[in-house]
Structures are given as structure tokens and as C-alpha cells.
Tab-separated table of C-alpha atoms in Angstrom:
chain	number	residue	atom	x	y	z
A	84	UNK	CA	39.851	53.220	-32.526
A	85	UNK	CA	38.334	49.965	-32.274
A	86	UNK	CA	34.514	51.347	-32.916
A	87	UNK	CA	35.668	53.062	-35.299
A	88	UNK	CA	34.204	52.122	-39.159
A	89	UNK	CA	34.737	53.723	-42.450
A	90	UNK	CA	31.995	55.888	-42.078
A	91	UNK	CA	32.543	57.834	-39.532
A	92	UNK	CA	35.738	59.192	-40.915
A	93	UNK	CA	36.194	62.825	-42.481
A	94	UNK	CA	38.868	63.546	-45.034
A	95	UNK	CA	37.135	66.738	-45.557
A	96	UNK	CA	36.606	68.109	-42.658
A	97	UNK	CA	39.990	70.184	-40.955
A	98	UNK	CA	38.939	68.676	-38.260
A	99	UNK	CA	40.199	65.265	-38.938
A	100	UNK	CA	43.292	67.146	-39.736
A	101	UNK	CA	44.301	68.499	-36.479
A	102	UNK	CA	43.939	65.084	-35.192
A	103	UNK	CA	47.175	63.735	-33.290
A	104	UNK	CA	49.061	61.717	-35.893
A	105	UNK	CA	48.392	57.985	-34.660
A	106	UNK	CA	44.396	58.965	-34.867
A	107	UNK	CA	45.035	59.445	-38.227
A	108	UNK	CA	47.141	56.298	-38.925
A	109	UNK	CA	44.606	54.722	-36.761
A	110	UNK	CA	41.635	56.151	-39.369
A	111	UNK	CA	43.397	54.964	-42.377
A	112	UNK	CA	43.819	51.585	-41.022
A	113	UNK	CA	40.429	51.251	-41.254
A	114	UNK	CA	40.092	53.393	-44.950
A	115	UNK	CA	42.716	50.368	-46.127
A	116	UNK	CA	40.545	47.053	-44.258
A	117	UNK	CA	37.766	48.292	-45.083
A	118	UNK	CA	37.318	50.421	-48.548
A	119	UNK	CA	40.095	50.988	-49.941
A	120	UNK	CA	39.018	53.826	-52.591
A	121	UNK	CA	36.331	55.121	-50.751
A	122	UNK	CA	34.319	58.700	-51.894
A	123	UNK	CA	34.901	62.166	-49.825
A	124	UNK	CA	32.898	64.973	-50.740
A	125	UNK	CA	34.194	68.530	-51.139
A	126	UNK	CA	37.696	68.881	-49.169
A	127	UNK	CA	36.612	71.615	-46.691
A	128	UNK	CA	38.462	75.059	-47.735
A	129	UNK	CA	38.241	78.628	-48.307
A	130	UNK	CA	40.033	79.083	-51.103
A	131	UNK	CA	37.713	79.303	-53.490
A	132	UNK	CA	34.696	80.094	-52.924
A	133	UNK	CA	31.439	78.096	-51.861
A	134	UNK	CA	29.663	77.472	-54.772
A	135	UNK	CA	32.318	76.498	-56.997
A	136	UNK	CA	33.785	74.521	-54.290
A	137	UNK	CA	31.928	71.716	-55.739
A	138	UNK	CA	34.249	68.926	-56.737
A	139	UNK	CA	34.357	65.641	-53.727
A	140	UNK	CA	37.026	62.901	-54.463
A	141	UNK	CA	38.222	59.675	-54.278
A	142	UNK	CA	41.490	58.611	-52.137
A	143	UNK	CA	44.182	55.820	-52.784
A	144	UNK	CA	45.027	54.052	-49.360
A	145	UNK	CA	46.959	51.230	-50.210
A	146	UNK	CA	50.474	51.569	-51.781
A	147	UNK	CA	49.640	49.773	-54.786
A	148	UNK	CA	47.509	51.094	-56.252
A	149	UNK	CA	48.968	54.342	-55.492
A	150	UNK	CA	52.164	53.237	-57.654
A	151	UNK	CA	50.141	52.156	-60.028
A	152	UNK	CA	48.240	55.270	-60.683
A	153	UNK	CA	51.701	56.762	-60.305
A	154	UNK	CA	52.851	54.708	-63.240
A	155	UNK	CA	50.561	55.313	-65.672
A	156	UNK	CA	49.289	60.061	-66.409
A	157	UNK	CA	47.669	58.890	-69.013
A	158	UNK	CA	44.673	58.015	-66.726
A	159	UNK	CA	45.485	60.847	-63.687
A	160	UNK	CA	46.897	63.793	-64.864
A	161	UNK	CA	48.167	66.507	-62.855
A	162	UNK	CA	47.390	69.123	-65.107
A	163	UNK	CA	44.100	69.705	-63.087
A	164	UNK	CA	45.531	70.278	-59.697
A	165	UNK	CA	48.205	68.272	-57.778
A	166	UNK	CA	46.312	68.845	-54.279
A	167	UNK	CA	43.049	67.622	-52.965
A	168	UNK	CA	42.043	71.371	-52.213
A	169	UNK	CA	41.187	73.275	-55.452
A	170	UNK	CA	42.469	76.532	-56.557
A	171	UNK	CA	41.144	78.797	-58.967
A	172	UNK	CA	43.482	77.850	-62.601
A	173	UNK	CA	44.700	81.702	-62.163
A	174	UNK	CA	46.136	81.292	-58.073
A	175	UNK	CA	47.365	77.199	-60.173
A	176	UNK	CA	49.278	78.856	-62.680
A	177	UNK	CA	51.624	81.337	-61.187
A	178	UNK	CA	52.730	79.247	-58.390
A	179	UNK	CA	52.472	75.323	-59.466
A	180	UNK	CA	54.022	75.306	-62.901
A	181	UNK	CA	55.145	72.115	-63.566
A	182	UNK	CA	54.506	70.392	-61.003
A	183	UNK	CA	51.117	70.933	-62.381
A	184	UNK	CA	51.538	70.234	-65.926
A	185	UNK	CA	51.371	66.639	-67.808
A	186	UNK	CA	53.494	65.613	-70.347
A	187	UNK	CA	55.614	66.514	-72.800
A	188	UNK	CA	55.398	69.857	-71.277
A	189	UNK	CA	56.248	67.921	-68.217
A	190	UNK	CA	59.103	67.671	-69.381
A	191	UNK	CA	60.499	69.457	-70.720
A	192	UNK	CA	60.691	72.273	-67.819
A	193	UNK	CA	61.465	69.682	-65.516
A	194	UNK	CA	64.149	68.798	-67.776
A	195	UNK	CA	66.060	71.978	-67.163
A	196	UNK	CA	66.654	71.268	-63.505
A	197	UNK	CA	66.982	67.541	-63.630
A	198	UNK	CA	70.794	67.128	-63.878
A	199	UNK	CA	71.329	69.494	-61.215
A	200	UNK	CA	69.332	67.485	-58.541
A	201	UNK	CA	71.001	64.029	-59.788
A	202	UNK	CA	71.776	61.384	-57.480
A	203	UNK	CA	75.902	61.144	-58.929
A	204	UNK	CA	75.558	64.987	-58.201
A	205	UNK	CA	74.475	64.650	-55.216
A	206	UNK	CA	76.859	62.289	-54.106
A	207	UNK	CA	79.477	64.799	-55.329
A	208	UNK	CA	77.975	67.478	-53.155
A	209	UNK	CA	77.579	65.318	-49.719
A	210	UNK	CA	80.172	67.007	-48.620
A	211	UNK	CA	79.291	71.094	-48.999
A	212	UNK	CA	75.731	69.952	-47.618
A	213	UNK	CA	77.624	67.990	-44.652
A	214	UNK	CA	79.385	71.395	-44.318
A	215	UNK	CA	76.616	73.276	-44.306
A	216	UNK	CA	74.736	70.848	-41.244
A	217	UNK	CA	78.296	70.859	-39.602
A	218	UNK	CA	77.730	74.827	-39.910
A	219	UNK	CA	74.240	75.073	-38.182
A	220	UNK	CA	75.065	72.461	-35.793
A	221	UNK	CA	77.863	74.365	-34.277
A	222	UNK	CA	75.289	78.287	-34.146
A	223	UNK	CA	73.169	76.334	-31.960
A	224	UNK	CA	75.214	73.220	-30.208
A	225	UNK	CA	76.678	75.033	-26.654
A	226	UNK	CA	73.392	76.697	-25.807
A	227	UNK	CA	71.099	73.575	-24.746
A	228	UNK	CA	67.949	74.146	-25.568
A	229	UNK	CA	65.784	75.989	-28.010
A	230	UNK	CA	63.606	75.446	-30.980
A	231	UNK	CA	64.703	72.914	-33.440
A	232	UNK	CA	62.584	74.319	-36.121
A	233	UNK	CA	64.299	78.083	-36.051
A	234	UNK	CA	67.736	77.479	-35.184
A	235	UNK	CA	67.991	74.774	-37.399
A	236	UNK	CA	65.202	72.771	-39.863
A	237	UNK	CA	64.444	76.006	-41.548
A	238	UNK	CA	68.081	77.564	-42.022
A	239	UNK	CA	69.117	74.460	-43.852
A	240	UNK	CA	67.430	73.853	-46.463
A	241	UNK	CA	67.367	77.741	-47.072
A	242	UNK	CA	71.226	77.754	-47.106
A	243	UNK	CA	70.926	74.657	-49.991
A	244	UNK	CA	68.063	76.655	-51.344
A	245	UNK	CA	70.064	79.842	-52.018
A	246	UNK	CA	73.687	78.588	-52.713
A	247	UNK	CA	71.250	76.553	-55.899
A	248	UNK	CA	69.535	79.798	-57.214
A	249	UNK	CA	72.530	82.325	-56.394
A	250	UNK	CA	69.891	83.950	-54.075
A	251	UNK	CA	72.484	87.458	-52.522
A	252	UNK	CA	72.467	87.147	-48.863
A	253	UNK	CA	70.549	88.536	-46.009
A	254	UNK	CA	67.246	90.082	-47.597
A	255	UNK	CA	66.455	88.659	-50.578
A	256	UNK	CA	67.310	85.336	-49.803
A	257	UNK	CA	64.728	85.292	-46.516
A	258	UNK	CA	62.190	87.689	-48.555
A	259	UNK	CA	62.118	84.283	-50.720
A	260	UNK	CA	63.148	81.702	-48.057
A	261	UNK	CA	59.941	83.123	-45.642
A	262	UNK	CA	57.585	83.201	-48.192
A	263	UNK	CA	58.372	78.999	-49.531
A	264	UNK	CA	58.035	78.241	-45.903
A	265	UNK	CA	54.383	80.278	-45.552
A	266	UNK	CA	52.617	79.753	-48.388
A	267	UNK	CA	51.521	75.688	-47.973
A	268	UNK	CA	50.110	77.261	-44.080
A	269	UNK	CA	46.597	77.800	-45.497
A	270	UNK	CA	45.202	75.173	-43.058
A	271	UNK	CA	46.758	76.502	-40.105
A	272	UNK	CA	45.306	78.932	-38.442
A	273	UNK	CA	48.886	79.899	-36.576
A	274	UNK	CA	50.474	80.671	-39.994
A	275	UNK	CA	47.092	82.468	-41.370
A	276	UNK	CA	46.911	84.349	-38.356
A	277	UNK	CA	44.572	87.075	-39.532
A	278	UNK	CA	44.625	87.036	-42.950
A	279	UNK	CA	42.173	84.857	-44.920
A	280	UNK	CA	43.532	81.259	-47.356
A	281	UNK	CA	43.364	82.839	-50.265
A	282	UNK	CA	45.418	86.006	-48.703
A	283	UNK	CA	47.678	83.607	-47.107
A	284	UNK	CA	48.902	81.554	-50.191
A	285	UNK	CA	48.912	84.974	-52.895
A	286	UNK	CA	50.958	86.780	-50.272
A	287	UNK	CA	53.356	84.276	-50.485
A	288	UNK	CA	53.052	83.976	-53.842
A	289	UNK	CA	53.682	87.807	-54.301
A	290	UNK	CA	56.818	87.907	-52.193
A	291	UNK	CA	57.958	85.523	-54.263
A	292	UNK	CA	57.429	87.036	-57.396
A	293	UNK	CA	58.825	90.020	-56.562
A	294	UNK	CA	62.535	88.698	-56.141
A	295	UNK	CA	62.170	86.069	-59.028
A	296	UNK	CA	61.266	89.764	-60.825
A	297	UNK	CA	64.164	91.552	-60.003
A	298	UNK	CA	66.671	88.770	-60.831
A	299	UNK	CA	65.732	87.376	-63.675
A	300	UNK	CA	66.995	90.433	-65.991
A	301	UNK	CA	69.747	90.196	-63.946
A	302	UNK	CA	70.590	86.651	-65.178
A	303	UNK	CA	69.950	87.593	-68.422
A	304	UNK	CA	72.372	90.084	-67.951
A	305	UNK	CA	75.326	88.390	-65.732
A	306	UNK	CA	74.470	85.009	-65.979
A	307	UNK	CA	75.959	82.377	-63.117
A	308	UNK	CA	76.899	78.917	-62.926
A	309	UNK	CA	73.053	79.050	-60.431
A	310	UNK	CA	70.208	77.044	-60.993
A	311	UNK	CA	68.002	80.568	-62.886
A	312	UNK	CA	70.710	80.904	-64.778
A	313	UNK	CA	70.048	77.534	-66.284
A	314	UNK	CA	65.955	78.566	-66.214
A	315	UNK	CA	66.193	81.634	-68.459
A	316	UNK	CA	68.756	80.014	-70.940
A	317	UNK	CA	67.021	77.101	-71.577
A	318	UNK	CA	65.244	76.125	-74.995
A	319	UNK	CA	62.842	74.496	-76.359
A	320	UNK	CA	61.679	74.712	-79.828
A	321	UNK	CA	64.174	77.856	-79.989
A	322	UNK	CA	61.650	79.950	-77.419
A	323	UNK	CA	63.063	80.194	-74.210
A	324	UNK	CA	60.672	80.308	-70.821
A	325	UNK	CA	58.498	84.037	-70.485
A	326	UNK	CA	58.596	85.775	-67.237
A	327	UNK	CA	55.248	84.250	-66.467
A	328	UNK	CA	56.494	81.201	-67.148
A	329	UNK	CA	59.410	81.940	-64.970
A	330	UNK	CA	58.177	83.390	-61.858
A	331	UNK	CA	55.758	80.511	-61.190
A	332	UNK	CA	58.839	78.051	-62.119
A	333	UNK	CA	61.024	79.470	-59.517
A	334	UNK	CA	57.633	79.551	-57.035
A	335	UNK	CA	57.437	75.720	-57.661
A	336	UNK	CA	61.544	74.699	-56.454
A	337	UNK	CA	61.521	77.652	-53.962
A	338	UNK	CA	58.243	75.930	-51.954
A	339	UNK	CA	59.768	72.275	-53.014
A	340	UNK	CA	62.918	72.908	-51.632
A	341	UNK	CA	62.126	75.290	-48.102
A	342	UNK	CA	58.501	73.239	-47.220
A	343	UNK	CA	60.206	69.620	-47.590
A	344	UNK	CA	63.329	68.924	-46.058
A	345	UNK	CA	62.338	71.247	-43.236
A	346	UNK	CA	59.200	69.529	-42.129
A	347	UNK	CA	61.686	66.451	-42.339
A	348	UNK	CA	64.156	67.422	-40.769
A	349	UNK	CA	61.893	68.542	-37.677
A	350	UNK	CA	59.953	64.572	-38.028
A	351	UNK	CA	63.581	63.315	-37.685
A	352	UNK	CA	63.899	64.778	-34.111
A	353	UNK	CA	60.558	64.245	-32.983
A	354	UNK	CA	60.093	60.431	-33.635
A	355	UNK	CA	63.971	60.344	-31.879
A	356	UNK	CA	62.610	61.443	-28.760
A	357	UNK	CA	59.712	60.029	-29.019
A	358	UNK	CA	61.330	56.333	-29.276
A	359	UNK	CA	64.735	57.179	-26.972
A	360	UNK	CA	65.557	53.384	-27.532
A	361	UNK	CA	65.773	54.287	-30.892
A	362	UNK	CA	67.790	57.148	-30.655
A	363	UNK	CA	70.030	55.115	-28.643
A	364	UNK	CA	70.570	52.630	-31.155
A	365	UNK	CA	71.541	55.128	-34.127
A	366	UNK	CA	73.725	56.806	-31.482
A	367	UNK	CA	75.105	53.914	-30.848
A	368	UNK	CA	76.850	52.946	-34.767
A	369	UNK	CA	75.980	56.726	-36.371
A	370	UNK	CA	77.731	56.060	-39.523
A	371	UNK	CA	76.198	52.795	-40.574
A	372	UNK	CA	72.898	53.266	-39.336
A	373	UNK	CA	72.049	56.254	-40.557
A	374	UNK	CA	71.406	56.027	-43.926
A	375	UNK	CA	68.553	53.337	-42.823
A	376	UNK	CA	67.496	55.398	-40.487
A	377	UNK	CA	66.823	58.240	-42.908
A	378	UNK	CA	64.764	55.408	-44.783
A	379	UNK	CA	62.347	54.655	-41.975
A	380	UNK	CA	62.092	59.056	-40.732
A	381	UNK	CA	60.735	59.654	-44.301
A	382	UNK	CA	58.627	56.409	-44.335
A	383	UNK	CA	57.207	57.357	-40.361
A	384	UNK	CA	56.723	60.978	-40.716
A	385	UNK	CA	55.725	61.222	-44.854
A	386	UNK	CA	56.841	64.588	-45.522
A	387	UNK	CA	54.681	65.444	-48.511
A	388	UNK	CA	50.490	63.380	-46.848
A	389	UNK	CA	49.321	63.521	-50.379
A	390	UNK	CA	49.436	64.600	-53.944
A	391	UNK	CA	46.259	65.044	-56.657
A	392	UNK	CA	45.657	63.827	-60.476
A	393	UNK	CA	42.555	64.260	-61.620
A	394	UNK	CA	40.864	60.611	-64.119
A	395	UNK	CA	40.981	61.375	-67.815
A	396	UNK	CA	38.940	58.020	-68.484
A	397	UNK	CA	37.187	55.962	-66.383
A	398	UNK	CA	38.990	53.515	-64.747
A	399	UNK	CA	38.485	51.077	-61.988
A	400	UNK	CA	40.422	51.171	-59.041
A	401	UNK	CA	40.294	48.324	-56.007
A	402	UNK	CA	36.597	48.191	-56.343
A	403	UNK	CA	35.445	51.812	-56.872
A	404	UNK	CA	34.580	53.053	-60.980
A	405	UNK	CA	35.949	56.747	-60.851
A	406	UNK	CA	34.752	58.620	-63.539
A	407	UNK	CA	36.727	60.723	-66.513
A	408	UNK	CA	37.178	64.222	-64.552
A	409	UNK	CA	36.742	62.259	-61.163
A	410	UNK	CA	39.848	63.433	-58.371
A	411	UNK	CA	41.829	61.372	-57.224
A	412	UNK	CA	44.258	61.910	-53.896
A	413	UNK	CA	47.370	59.804	-53.527
A	414	UNK	CA	47.241	59.307	-49.382
A	415	UNK	CA	51.317	58.779	-49.212
A	416	UNK	CA	51.124	58.762	-45.247
A	417	UNK	CA	48.402	55.090	-45.442
A	418	UNK	CA	50.738	53.691	-47.973
A	419	UNK	CA	53.592	53.598	-45.841
A	420	UNK	CA	52.026	52.177	-43.368
A	421	UNK	CA	50.334	49.940	-45.185
A	422	UNK	CA	50.492	46.231	-43.998
A	423	UNK	CA	50.477	44.878	-46.906
A	424	UNK	CA	53.709	45.875	-47.541
A	425	UNK	CA	55.145	46.553	-44.352
A	426	UNK	CA	56.069	44.057	-40.759
A	427	UNK	CA	54.574	46.021	-38.092
A	428	UNK	CA	54.753	49.463	-39.642
A	429	UNK	CA	52.687	51.328	-36.941
A	430	UNK	CA	56.209	50.412	-35.455
A	431	UNK	CA	59.195	52.542	-35.727
A	432	UNK	CA	62.435	50.683	-37.033
A	433	UNK	CA	65.664	52.693	-37.970
A	434	UNK	CA	66.974	48.945	-38.835
A	435	UNK	CA	63.451	48.587	-41.191
A	436	UNK	CA	65.281	46.813	-44.212
A	437	UNK	CA	63.800	46.787	-46.550
A	438	UNK	CA	61.778	50.205	-46.381
A	439	UNK	CA	59.867	50.306	-49.808
A	440	UNK	CA	57.698	53.948	-48.807
A	441	UNK	CA	56.822	56.268	-50.907
A	442	UNK	CA	57.706	59.432	-49.935
A	443	UNK	CA	59.114	60.406	-53.012
A	444	UNK	CA	55.447	59.986	-54.096
A	445	UNK	CA	55.395	55.877	-55.713
A	446	UNK	CA	57.216	56.345	-59.338
A	447	UNK	CA	56.318	57.564	-62.501
A	448	UNK	CA	56.877	61.214	-64.014
A	449	UNK	CA	56.446	62.935	-61.316
A	450	UNK	CA	58.270	61.698	-58.822
A	451	UNK	CA	60.469	64.113	-56.505
A	452	UNK	CA	63.148	65.359	-58.027
A	453	UNK	CA	64.214	65.945	-55.468
A	454	UNK	CA	64.689	62.637	-53.639
A	455	UNK	CA	67.997	62.235	-53.258
A	456	UNK	CA	69.005	65.974	-52.785
A	457	UNK	CA	66.744	65.688	-49.954
A	458	UNK	CA	68.535	62.202	-48.044
A	459	UNK	CA	71.518	63.757	-48.487
A	460	UNK	CA	70.926	66.384	-46.446
A	461	UNK	CA	69.044	64.442	-43.760
A	462	UNK	CA	71.847	61.840	-43.384
A	463	UNK	CA	74.244	65.315	-42.940
A	464	UNK	CA	72.145	66.728	-40.439
A	465	UNK	CA	70.860	63.053	-38.771
A	466	UNK	CA	74.862	62.360	-38.577
A	467	UNK	CA	76.153	66.008	-37.484
A	468	UNK	CA	73.231	65.942	-34.388
A	469	UNK	CA	73.524	62.255	-32.912
A	470	UNK	CA	76.756	62.823	-32.901
A	471	UNK	CA	77.620	65.725	-31.696
A	472	UNK	CA	74.317	66.493	-28.940
A	473	UNK	CA	73.022	63.255	-28.805
A	474	UNK	CA	70.860	63.454	-25.883
A	475	UNK	CA	68.712	66.174	-27.972
A	476	UNK	CA	65.094	65.207	-26.716
A	477	UNK	CA	62.292	67.323	-28.120
A	478	UNK	CA	58.849	64.902	-27.280
A	479	UNK	CA	56.429	67.907	-27.763
A	480	UNK	CA	55.551	69.333	-31.642
A	481	UNK	CA	53.883	71.971	-32.035
A	482	UNK	CA	51.573	70.005	-35.399
A	483	UNK	CA	51.168	72.208	-38.433
A	484	UNK	CA	46.608	71.730	-39.157
A	485	UNK	CA	46.631	70.515	-42.755
A	486	UNK	CA	46.597	67.734	-44.939
A	487	UNK	CA	48.963	68.447	-48.139
A	488	UNK	CA	51.884	68.582	-46.019
A	489	UNK	CA	53.187	66.911	-42.679
A	490	UNK	CA	54.166	69.955	-40.799
A	491	UNK	CA	56.043	71.151	-37.179
A	492	UNK	CA	55.618	74.803	-36.749
A	493	UNK	CA	58.187	74.836	-34.085
A	494	UNK	CA	59.798	71.733	-31.581
A	495	UNK	CA	61.357	72.586	-28.151
A	496	UNK	CA	64.195	70.666	-27.365
A	497	UNK	CA	67.340	70.504	-24.907
A	498	UNK	CA	70.560	69.032	-24.625
A	499	UNK	CA	73.933	69.366	-23.381
A	500	UNK	CA	75.470	71.547	-24.208
A	501	UNK	CA	78.796	70.298	-26.508
A	502	UNK	CA	81.929	71.975	-25.148
A	503	UNK	CA	84.201	73.682	-27.913
B	53	UNK	CA	73.539	36.855	-53.845
B	54	UNK	CA	72.279	38.325	-57.433
B	55	UNK	CA	71.027	41.584	-58.320
B	56	UNK	CA	68.722	41.537	-61.933
B	57	UNK	CA	67.296	45.391	-63.016
B	58	UNK	CA	63.630	44.490	-65.035
B	59	UNK	CA	64.572	47.391	-67.889
B	60	UNK	CA	60.734	47.552	-68.270
B	61	UNK	CA	60.181	49.047	-64.980
B	62	UNK	CA	63.542	51.017	-64.840
B	63	UNK	CA	62.583	54.951	-64.515
B	64	UNK	CA	66.209	56.499	-63.700
B	65	UNK	CA	65.769	58.395	-61.443
B	66	UNK	CA	68.759	56.390	-59.637
B	67	UNK	CA	68.459	56.237	-56.347
B	68	UNK	CA	69.913	53.009	-56.133
B	69	UNK	CA	73.037	54.903	-56.583
B	70	UNK	CA	72.167	56.640	-53.418
B	71	UNK	CA	72.389	53.529	-51.291
B	72	UNK	CA	75.129	51.337	-53.393
B	73	UNK	CA	77.641	53.563	-55.477
B	74	UNK	CA	79.852	50.889	-55.985
B	75	UNK	CA	76.926	48.774	-57.719
B	76	UNK	CA	74.176	50.482	-59.809
B	77	UNK	CA	75.630	53.528	-61.579
B	78	UNK	CA	73.314	56.365	-63.392
B	79	UNK	CA	75.676	57.187	-66.607
B	80	UNK	CA	75.608	60.736	-67.835
B	81	UNK	CA	72.313	60.409	-70.752
B	82	UNK	CA	71.668	57.878	-70.064
B	83	UNK	CA	67.912	56.668	-68.793
B	84	UNK	CA	67.446	53.625	-67.572
B	85	UNK	CA	70.379	52.769	-64.327
B	86	UNK	CA	72.919	50.080	-65.165
B	87	UNK	CA	74.558	47.399	-62.796
B	88	UNK	CA	78.438	47.711	-61.446
B	89	UNK	CA	78.215	44.625	-59.823
B	90	UNK	CA	75.734	41.796	-60.453
B	91	UNK	CA	77.302	39.501	-58.067
B	92	UNK	CA	78.419	41.179	-55.362
B	93	UNK	CA	79.648	39.511	-52.096
B	94	UNK	CA	77.240	38.706	-48.954
B	95	UNK	CA	78.651	41.847	-47.073
B	96	UNK	CA	76.958	44.380	-49.846
B	97	UNK	CA	73.594	42.849	-49.087
B	98	UNK	CA	72.271	44.728	-45.891
B	99	UNK	CA	72.967	47.998	-48.775
B	100	UNK	CA	71.487	45.859	-52.304
B	101	UNK	CA	68.558	45.224	-50.569
B	102	UNK	CA	67.890	49.588	-49.177
B	103	UNK	CA	69.550	49.939	-52.953
B	104	UNK	CA	66.157	47.565	-54.310
B	105	UNK	CA	63.788	49.052	-51.724
B	106	UNK	CA	63.850	52.923	-52.857
B	107	UNK	CA	63.346	51.794	-56.182
B	108	UNK	CA	59.888	54.367	-56.678
B	109	UNK	CA	59.793	51.406	-59.679
B	110	UNK	CA	60.842	48.252	-57.928
B	111	UNK	CA	62.854	47.618	-60.769
B	112	UNK	CA	65.243	45.859	-58.536
B	113	UNK	CA	65.403	40.973	-57.509
B	114	UNK	CA	67.889	40.564	-55.301
B	115	UNK	CA	68.039	36.720	-55.615
């Protein structure tokens, strides 16, 4: 789009987020060059009634600015919401927990689960995670075709999440993972169906609350070795979390677990189908190249497109004067194409090294808690897939219309069936 | 090859040890990573560079 100028780019419109990834990349390249911290009108959204949807937002598009702001949570607060579209405070409270809090409460709540996600523990769990990936590929490898999202992407995080939380297999686990997977889909007409945006969101929240409400008293009575037990037992200054706090916490972790790695794994298969030379490189030495391939998939896909903060004070960033109370959106998808950081940023290169992407955030206290788990899951899955069904091809994804999660609704794939 | 960590930047996220567990560790209870081998052989360079890029705080320098 050589004729585009930054004035034509409307990040607030839903139609921008229905464009192809290439068109969106081109628009962000214009912004980085011409107007790296632009102001946008209020985001198109039905989450709030029109008379309340009045707040525009600033965008950070360069990696340097995103890293700076991520590491200054005292200036860029999470407490007022973390998505560019605003929710009513009640809707935030029931669903977002510590991701939408600042210190010190943020650190307390995040701390409860931090041990479970420590990189060292993830390394210990690598064999177990690989086993889940192996099972899933065994269940589909003989078929030769299918929707990769349905047969693999949604199932791997669901199984890992289910065991971390000790969810009973079957109905309870299915209800929780299904809700977690649709909760962020309010911007997509297919996910939403005939529900309103808020109905889709709150319906998913209520399903997750129902599961938590059933399990919380049970874990109090019969503690296990699972995250939910840790959550109900945790105490700060002699006080445990209330049931409302526990339910919101459960929603946050359910969504974070289920709706990120799912899309990342679909994006991986898509990218390696779109660029068959890169697939061939990986297949030629899966063990030696899978680690850098995972990093490049994360950079390329930016599974989370943005996080949003709110300025606590007046601050000037890259020439733009941000006022206290203004919303500020960090565009990871743009920081991951930043020409100042990456050589040939628009080339998918699984051997790229160094690859300092910000797919998990730009550092600071809100850096993705599950980064090490996500990396391990993707590594395990790509290893199994490209060792056993190496010619898998899925060049035509059905992308979600979304500005928060870089989602793929379905991904029709074909491959040479594995001989058993 | 020499590895240094800027401890005014390190936030203890521990991602470096996902790439290079022989070079970095985040001991239980520690707030920052430790370098296990500050002068590793050249054969570790690829891994060390990957570890440095995975640091969200960009606290690791390979020289």
C-alpha cells in the first residue's frame, strides 16, 4: 500500500481488524515511519453503550517505546483495563483479576501461581507435555486431513490446563475450556453468532464462574496438588481470597491458558505452510531448529496483538504528549515487525538469531506468566508434527476478526497419513 | 565468548534458562538469574544469543 499515509489508518474500526495480516503489517509500518504514537478515536465496540464509549487511545508502535512503557507500570497502569475496548467496571471485575491490577495486589495474586509456571518447572514438565502432544498427534496422524484447530490446537492447551487445575475430565473440563476459548471472541461475527458482544462475553464468564463455584468448596474440603487448591489456600496478611476473587482469578487463568497457545499453534502450522522452504528447513533438522522456529512463530504471529494501559501522569513518548488518564495501547504485532530491531522483519525466517520479539510483552511485572509453558508446548507440538506428518499443509486459515487475540477460527489441513 | 547480566535490568523472568540451561539458572526463591558459565565455549554461542534475545528486560550481553 505505497500510497497509504498514516491519516488513512483507523485502528479503531472493526474493518481494519478484518483485513489480511499483510495489510495490517503494512499499515503499522506506515505508522512506525510517519507517526509512531498516533491518537485514535474511541474503538468501535458494543461492549459499552455509545454514550459511555467516549475514550480514544494512544498507540505505541515501536519496540523501544513498548519496552519502555512496559517497564514503567507506575506511569502506565493496568488497573483501568487491559484491552483497547472498554468494559464496564463490573464486567472487568468478574473476569480480569490480577492482569488488570497494579502493585502491590497484582504481585500478591500473581505470586500464588508463579511457582507453578517457573521456567525450571517447565523444563521438568517437558517430557509430560511432550507426551500430551504425542497423544494428540497419534489421534489425528492417520486421518490425512482435518481442521487442525479442532483436532489439535484447542486440545493441547485444554488438556494441560485441565491437569494443572485438577478439572474432572469430561463435562466440567469441556465446559471450562469451551467458555475460555470463546470469551475473547466478541469482535468476530462467527464466534458471536446471534448473541450481542456483551452476551457472548458474559455468557462465557458465567460458565467459568459456574465451574469455579462448583470446585472451590470441593478443594477447600479435599485439597489436592493443583493450582486451584493453591489459590483457595493462599493467605495474605492472614486473609484468604474471597469466592468472587477466586472466580475472577479462575477466569483469567482459564482464558490465558486456553486461548493463546491455541492460536499460536495454528499460526505456526499456517506460517510453515505458507512458506514451504521454511518447513523444509525445519523438517531437515527438527531437533536442532525447533527452538528458533518457535521464537520466529511467536514473533511472526504475535498471538496477543495488544495490551492496553492507562497513563497515571502526563508523559511524552516519542513526540506525543500523553495526558494523565489517557488510554495507551501497546501493539506487540507492530513491535515484532520493527525495522529498527529486525533485519528483514517481513521475512519468516526460522533460523533468525537473535530474535528479540515481544510476543510475551516488553518486560515489567505483567510479562506473560505462562511464557515458559507456552514455549514448551509449542516446541513439543512442532516436534511431534514435523517429525511424524512433515508434509502437513494448511495454507488457507479462517482468521478471526479480532484486535486483541490474533485468532484463527479454523485451519483446514492435509497431510500424508502416518503409517502405524 | 563472555556473558554478562546487567542486574539493574534483570527482572528474574528466567526465560534465558529455557534457551540455555547450562549457562543460566534462576535458583528457587531468587529474584534474579545467575550465570552458571560466564565464559562458555564458542559452540554455545547460538544458544547464548538466543537466551539473550529471550530476556524481556534485555539484560544479557554476549561479547
